[in-house]
Amino acid sequence: MEVLLGITGKDFTLIAASKAAMRGATILKVSDDKTRQLNKHTLMAFSGEAGDTVQFAEYIQANAQLYSMRNETDLSPSALANFVRGELASSLRSRKPYNVNLLLGGVDPITHKPSLYWLDYLASLASVPYAAHGYAQYYCLSLLDKHHQPDISLERGMELLRLCADELKRRLPIDFKGLVVKAVTKDGIEVMPFDEDEVVKGT
Amino acid sequence: MSSPFSINGGACVAMVGKDCVAIACDLRLGLQALTVSNNFPKVFQYGENVFLGLTGLATDVSTVSDLFRYKVNMYRLREERHIAPRTFANLVSSSLYERRFGPYFVSPVVAGLDPTTGAPFICGFDSIGCIDFAKDFIVSGTATEQLFGMCESLWEPDMGPDALFETISQSLLNAVDRDALSGWGAHVYIIEKDKVTKRLLKGRQD
């Protein structure tokens, strides 16, 4: 019941992840952050098997940061997405594959083009305008199909996220304890204030 | 239903014409019945007029296309020339057979023109590299049955590039409309002696 959402707009990429850390039917934590910053303008959100997720995400984070230090340049979001895919794909055919689903959002440091990559545990990679993982796919993709435009503003992006969160709260059987929302822009990554209880009117 | 070949869905077809060949694929990437992306091309170019179509498990489509990009680049550096379609087909075959007991779950299709004679060349493979040479057309993916039906009825020998484009496009578009796991637009490549035309077909978006 983990929720991962991603939306791109005119000059930003929004990534949202549920705050509940669950083990079976028990909620262990209500302020979990399922995201890791890879470099100045790339953010990765993850869900999947308990130990695998953080282990894999921090391995990727460490390698991305090592690259930035060695070369004094950051890898672009597309380069990172393909690096992550390669690591996940070689893990897939190993003795114990990582069971991790990812969303990778970023803004290109040179062109300032926002991008969002969808990766599942099989290492299928797709560049998409908006994406979700887990049960959120069934509820949110149809909403975003209807309401998303490629040139939306950050405010409109947050509005769409609230619309999705509202639908998820209505339909999911377990409380996911709200969302952490982070925005990637050309100026870096910022945590966005997100009020779960705000009333949403159908847009 | 949970065969690795039909989790993500997708379709690909190649056809021979008069002094030209065509290769086309759909653009869907799905997880069972859920569509995740409608911009996932399955045809890749390797050299001047050598094309590879890959359907099957999406992760292996990416892995295998990246692997051949590496192998073909190394070939070009060593030989100082572009790879010929027939040579490429044998490279695909032997590379897939290397994974005989843990295969890549893909059904490749190769299309191109012989660089010396200009003769059209197409062939298909199973996932472990058995080559299927054909004089008319090759199909692969979750819409194979539909594609066979369309190609059998529309294809005729010695079509020019325009007729070939019409034939391959209609074959693919109408085949994927009868398959729930493929569709959502298409890429069509028409390969002639010294011209390659890539066209984007919108197709039904449902």
mmCIF file of C-alpha atoms in Angstrom, chain B:
data_model
loop_
_atom_site.group_PDB
_atom_site.id
_atom_site.type_symbol
_atom_site.label_atom_id
_atom_site.label_comp_id
_atom_site.label_asym_id
_atom_site.label_seq_id
_atom_site.Cartn_x
_atom_site.Cartn_y
_atom_site.Cartn_z
ATOM 1 C CA MET B 1 -0.916 -14.613 -18.962
ATOM 2 C CA SER B 2 2.186 -14.253 -16.783
ATOM 3 C CA SER B 3 4.586 -15.428 -19.502
ATOM 4 C CA PRO B 4 7.516 -13.008 -19.574
ATOM 5 C CA PHE B 5 6.796 -12.505 -23.285
ATOM 6 C CA SER B 6 3.346 -11.057 -22.628
ATOM 7 C CA ILE B 7 3.714 -9.017 -19.410
ATOM 8 C CA ASN B 8 4.545 -5.731 -21.147
ATOM 9 C CA GLY B 9 2.933 -6.361 -24.541
ATOM 10 C CA GLY B 10 4.050 -5.029 -27.928
ATOM 11 C CA ALA B 11 4.176 -5.907 -31.602
ATOM 12 C CA CYS B 12 6.683 -5.696 -34.443
ATOM 13 C CA VAL B 13 6.611 -6.487 -38.168
ATOM 14 C CA ALA B 14 9.084 -6.350 -41.061
ATOM 15 C CA MET B 15 8.293 -6.591 -44.804
ATOM 16 C CA VAL B 16 10.166 -6.899 -48.086
ATOM 17 C CA GLY B 17 9.380 -4.708 -51.088
ATOM 18 C CA LYS B 18 11.067 -4.031 -54.428
ATOM 19 C CA ASP B 19 14.587 -2.782 -53.583
ATOM 20 C CA CYS B 20 13.269 -1.674 -50.183
ATOM 21 C CA VAL B 21 12.316 -3.072 -46.805
ATOM 22 C CA ALA B 22 10.087 -1.807 -44.004
ATOM 23 C CA ILE B 23 10.025 -2.407 -40.270
ATOM 24 C CA ALA B 24 7.415 -1.161 -37.816
ATOM 25 C CA CYS B 25 6.527 -1.464 -34.150
ATOM 26 C CA ASP B 26 3.852 -0.266 -31.742
ATOM 27 C CA LEU B 27 4.603 2.101 -28.831
ATOM 28 C CA ARG B 28 2.848 0.561 -25.826
ATOM 29 C CA LEU B 29 4.518 -0.366 -22.552
ATOM 30 C CA GLY B 30 2.186 -2.001 -20.068
ATOM 31 C CA LEU B 31 2.001 -4.110 -16.952
ATOM 32 C CA GLN B 32 -0.548 -6.802 -17.805
ATOM 33 C CA ALA B 33 -3.722 -4.792 -18.621
ATOM 34 C CA LEU B 34 -2.442 -1.451 -17.274
ATOM 35 C CA THR B 35 -0.738 0.868 -19.766
ATOM 36 C CA VAL B 36 2.260 2.630 -18.215
ATOM 37 C CA SER B 37 3.678 4.456 -21.255
ATOM 38 C CA ASN B 38 2.548 5.117 -24.819
ATOM 39 C CA ASN B 39 5.998 6.106 -26.024
ATOM 40 C CA PHE B 40 8.146 2.990 -25.843
ATOM 41 C CA PRO B 41 9.682 2.324 -29.304
ATOM 42 C CA LYS B 42 10.824 -1.201 -30.080
ATOM 43 C CA VAL B 43 12.756 -0.622 -33.317
ATOM 44 C CA PHE B 44 16.424 0.390 -33.131
ATOM 45 C CA GLN B 45 18.907 1.414 -35.818
ATOM 46 C CA TYR B 46 22.396 -0.082 -35.997
ATOM 47 C CA GLY B 47 24.449 1.445 -38.781
ATOM 48 C CA GLU B 48 23.372 2.858 -42.126
ATOM 49 C CA ASN B 49 20.488 0.549 -43.023
ATOM 50 C CA VAL B 50 20.348 -2.173 -40.404
ATOM 51 C CA PHE B 51 17.346 -2.232 -38.094
ATOM 52 C CA LEU B 52 16.404 -4.419 -35.141
ATOM 53 C CA GLY B 53 12.903 -4.791 -33.720
ATOM 54 C CA LEU B 54 12.563 -6.248 -30.233
ATOM 55 C CA THR B 55 9.325 -7.379 -28.583
ATOM 56 C CA GLY B 56 8.844 -9.223 -25.322
ATOM 57 C CA LEU B 57 9.874 -8.341 -21.756
ATOM 58 C CA ALA B 58 10.543 -4.569 -21.661
ATOM 59 C CA THR B 59 13.616 -4.853 -19.439
ATOM 60 C CA ASP B 60 15.181 -7.277 -21.922
ATOM 61 C CA VAL B 61 14.185 -5.076 -24.863
ATOM 62 C CA SER B 62 16.306 -2.314 -23.270
ATOM 63 C CA THR B 63 19.113 -4.660 -22.168
ATOM 64 C CA VAL B 64 19.398 -6.370 -25.550
ATOM 65 C CA SER B 65 19.155 -3.135 -27.576
ATOM 66 C CA ASP B 66 21.902 -1.578 -25.400
ATOM 67 C CA LEU B 67 24.025 -4.725 -25.724
ATOM 68 C CA PHE B 68 23.852 -4.660 -29.520
ATOM 69 C CA ARG B 69 24.591 -0.949 -29.619
ATOM 70 C CA TYR B 70 27.813 -1.766 -27.764
ATOM 71 C CA LYS B 71 28.634 -4.786 -29.948
ATOM 72 C CA VAL B 72 27.910 -2.978 -33.229
ATOM 73 C CA ASN B 73 29.970 0.062 -32.167
ATOM 74 C CA MET B 74 32.889 -2.234 -31.327
ATOM 75 C CA TYR B 75 32.456 -4.001 -34.687
ATOM 76 C CA ARG B 76 32.533 -0.679 -36.537
ATOM 77 C CA LEU B 77 35.685 0.458 -34.737
ATOM 78 C CA ARG B 78 37.471 -2.839 -35.409
ATOM 79 C CA GLU B 79 36.393 -3.260 -39.029
ATOM 80 C CA GLU B 80 36.197 0.451 -39.961
ATOM 81 C CA ARG B 81 32.908 -0.138 -41.824
ATOM 82 C CA HIS B 82 29.216 -0.506 -41.062
ATOM 83 C CA ILE B 83 27.824 -3.928 -40.206
ATOM 84 C CA ALA B 84 25.795 -5.722 -42.917
ATOM 85 C CA PRO B 85 22.299 -6.984 -42.068
ATOM 86 C CA ARG B 86 23.214 -10.649 -42.612
ATOM 87 C CA THR B 87 26.300 -10.304 -40.391
ATOM 88 C CA PHE B 88 24.195 -8.542 -37.775
ATOM 89 C CA ALA B 89 21.610 -11.347 -37.911
ATOM 90 C CA ASN B 90 24.319 -13.899 -37.137
ATOM 91 C CA LEU B 91 25.599 -11.683 -34.300
ATOM 92 C CA VAL B 92 22.075 -11.552 -32.843
ATOM 93 C CA SER B 93 21.728 -15.309 -33.189
ATOM 94 C CA SER B 94 25.009 -16.201 -31.469
ATOM 95 C CA SER B 95 24.534 -13.547 -28.752
ATOM 96 C CA LEU B 96 21.104 -14.953 -27.877
ATOM 97 C CA TYR B 97 22.341 -18.533 -27.884
ATOM 98 C CA GLU B 98 25.032 -17.590 -25.343
ATOM 99 C CA ARG B 99 22.101 -17.296 -22.916
ATOM 100 C CA ARG B 100 20.668 -20.699 -23.954
ATOM 101 C CA PHE B 101 19.716 -21.764 -20.397
ATOM 102 C CA GLY B 102 18.650 -18.353 -19.098
ATOM 103 C CA PRO B 103 17.438 -16.517 -22.184
ATOM 104 C CA TYR B 104 16.524 -12.892 -22.779
ATOM 105 C CA PHE B 105 12.737 -12.934 -23.170
ATOM 106 C CA VAL B 106 12.666 -11.178 -26.531
ATOM 107 C CA SER B 107 11.618 -12.053 -30.092
ATOM 108 C CA PRO B 108 13.931 -10.042 -32.369
ATOM 109 C CA VAL B 109 13.347 -9.051 -35.993
ATOM 110 C CA VAL B 110 16.133 -7.826 -38.280
ATOM 111 C CA ALA B 111 15.519 -5.763 -41.441
ATOM 112 C CA GLY B 112 17.954 -4.069 -43.797
ATOM 113 C CA LEU B 113 19.468 -3.772 -47.244
ATOM 114 C CA ASP B 114 22.662 -5.558 -48.239
ATOM 115 C CA PRO B 115 25.321 -2.794 -48.537
ATOM 116 C CA THR B 116 26.929 -4.300 -51.692
ATOM 117 C CA THR B 117 24.005 -5.680 -53.710
ATOM 118 C CA GLY B 118 21.211 -3.557 -52.245
ATOM 119 C CA ALA B 119 19.121 -6.709 -51.861
ATOM 120 C CA PRO B 120 16.412 -6.619 -49.171
ATOM 121 C CA PHE B 121 17.043 -8.765 -46.102
ATOM 122 C CA ILE B 122 14.684 -9.630 -43.273
ATOM 123 C CA CYS B 123 14.690 -12.371 -40.648
ATOM 124 C CA GLY B 124 13.250 -13.209 -37.262
ATOM 125 C CA PHE B 125 14.515 -15.165 -34.250
ATOM 126 C CA ASP B 126 13.194 -17.065 -31.269
ATOM 127 C CA SER B 127 14.463 -16.066 -27.831
ATOM 128 C CA ILE B 128 17.463 -18.416 -28.008
ATOM 129 C CA GLY B 129 18.642 -17.287 -31.431
ATOM 130 C CA CYS B 130 17.196 -19.715 -34.002
ATOM 131 C CA ILE B 131 17.027 -17.683 -37.236
ATOM 132 C CA ASP B 132 13.871 -17.674 -39.341
ATOM 133 C CA PHE B 133 14.709 -16.359 -42.834
ATOM 134 C CA ALA B 134 11.794 -15.063 -44.881
ATOM 135 C CA LYS B 135 11.248 -13.701 -48.379
ATOM 136 C CA ASP B 136 7.999 -11.895 -47.545
ATOM 137 C CA PHE B 137 7.439 -10.751 -43.949
ATOM 138 C CA ILE B 138 8.333 -11.445 -40.310
ATOM 139 C CA VAL B 139 6.100 -10.769 -37.321
ATOM 140 C CA SER B 140 6.677 -10.849 -33.561
ATOM 141 C CA GLY B 141 5.082 -9.846 -30.255
ATOM 142 C CA THR B 142 1.739 -10.361 -28.537
ATOM 143 C CA ALA B 143 -0.149 -9.584 -31.774
ATOM 144 C CA THR B 144 1.635 -12.241 -33.872
ATOM 145 C CA GLU B 145 -1.535 -14.122 -34.766
ATOM 146 C CA GLN B 146 -3.312 -10.971 -35.877
ATOM 147 C CA LEU B 147 -0.217 -9.783 -37.771
ATOM 148 C CA PHE B 148 0.087 -13.092 -39.625
ATOM 149 C CA GLY B 149 -3.513 -12.740 -40.776
ATOM 150 C CA MET B 150 -3.079 -9.126 -41.896
ATOM 151 C CA CYS B 151 0.249 -9.744 -43.653
ATOM 152 C CA GLU B 152 -0.965 -12.902 -45.409
ATOM 153 C CA SER B 153 -3.874 -10.971 -46.921
ATOM 154 C CA LEU B 154 -2.216 -7.615 -47.717
ATOM 155 C CA TRP B 155 1.365 -8.460 -48.694
ATOM 156 C CA GLU B 156 2.273 -8.944 -52.348
ATOM 157 C CA PRO B 157 5.664 -9.219 -54.061
ATOM 158 C CA ASP B 158 7.620 -6.274 -55.538
ATOM 159 C CA MET B 159 5.862 -3.357 -53.851
ATOM 160 C CA GLY B 160 7.441 0.106 -54.163
ATOM 161 C CA PRO B 161 8.289 2.133 -51.040
ATOM 162 C CA ASP B 162 4.931 3.942 -50.957
ATOM 163 C CA ALA B 163 2.853 0.795 -51.397
ATOM 164 C CA LEU B 164 5.038 -0.964 -48.858
ATOM 165 C CA PHE B 165 4.487 1.821 -46.308
ATOM 166 C CA GLU B 166 0.730 1.595 -46.789
ATOM 167 C CA THR B 167 0.762 -2.204 -46.492
ATOM 168 C CA ILE B 168 2.929 -2.442 -43.371
ATOM 169 C CA SER B 169 1.068 0.408 -41.661
ATOM 170 C CA GLN B 170 -2.368 -1.062 -42.309
ATOM 171 C CA SER B 171 -1.167 -4.512 -41.287
ATOM 172 C CA LEU B 172 0.239 -3.282 -37.964
ATOM 173 C CA LEU B 173 -2.545 -0.832 -37.120
ATOM 174 C CA ASN B 174 -5.328 -3.319 -37.781
ATOM 175 C CA ALA B 175 -3.502 -6.157 -36.022
ATOM 176 C CA VAL B 176 -2.873 -4.196 -32.804
ATOM 177 C CA ASP B 177 -6.500 -3.049 -32.688
ATOM 178 C CA ARG B 178 -7.439 -6.694 -32.104
ATOM 179 C CA ASP B 179 -4.786 -7.133 -29.377
ATOM 180 C CA ALA B 180 -5.344 -5.654 -25.924
ATOM 181 C CA LEU B 181 -1.629 -5.658 -25.059
ATOM 182 C CA SER B 182 -0.281 -3.661 -28.006
ATOM 183 C CA GLY B 183 -1.101 -0.480 -29.919
ATOM 184 C CA TRP B 184 -1.089 3.184 -28.768
ATOM 185 C CA GLY B 185 0.635 4.477 -31.908
ATOM 186 C CA ALA B 186 3.424 3.135 -34.088
ATOM 187 C CA HIS B 187 6.823 3.837 -35.635
ATOM 188 C CA VAL B 188 7.301 2.849 -39.285
ATOM 189 C CA TYR B 189 10.683 2.809 -41.052
ATOM 190 C CA ILE B 190 10.924 2.537 -44.852
ATOM 191 C CA ILE B 191 14.474 1.658 -45.890
ATOM 192 C CA GLU B 192 15.588 2.375 -49.473
ATOM 193 C CA LYS B 193 19.021 2.325 -51.136
ATOM 194 C CA ASP B 194 20.213 5.684 -49.823
ATOM 195 C CA LYS B 195 17.194 6.935 -47.910
ATOM 196 C CA VAL B 196 15.540 5.963 -44.646
ATOM 197 C CA THR B 197 12.108 7.409 -43.861
ATOM 198 C CA LYS B 198 10.772 7.242 -40.315
ATOM 199 C CA ARG B 199 7.095 7.923 -39.818
ATOM 200 C CA LEU B 200 5.063 8.254 -36.628
ATOM 201 C CA LEU B 201 1.555 6.816 -36.738
ATOM 202 C CA LYS B 202 -0.911 7.962 -34.095
ATOM 203 C CA GLY B 203 -3.257 4.984 -34.159
ATOM 204 C CA ARG B 204 -6.131 4.363 -31.749
ATOM 205 C CA GLN B 205 -5.487 5.640 -28.232
ATOM 206 C CA ASP B 206 -7.731 3.176 -26.365
#
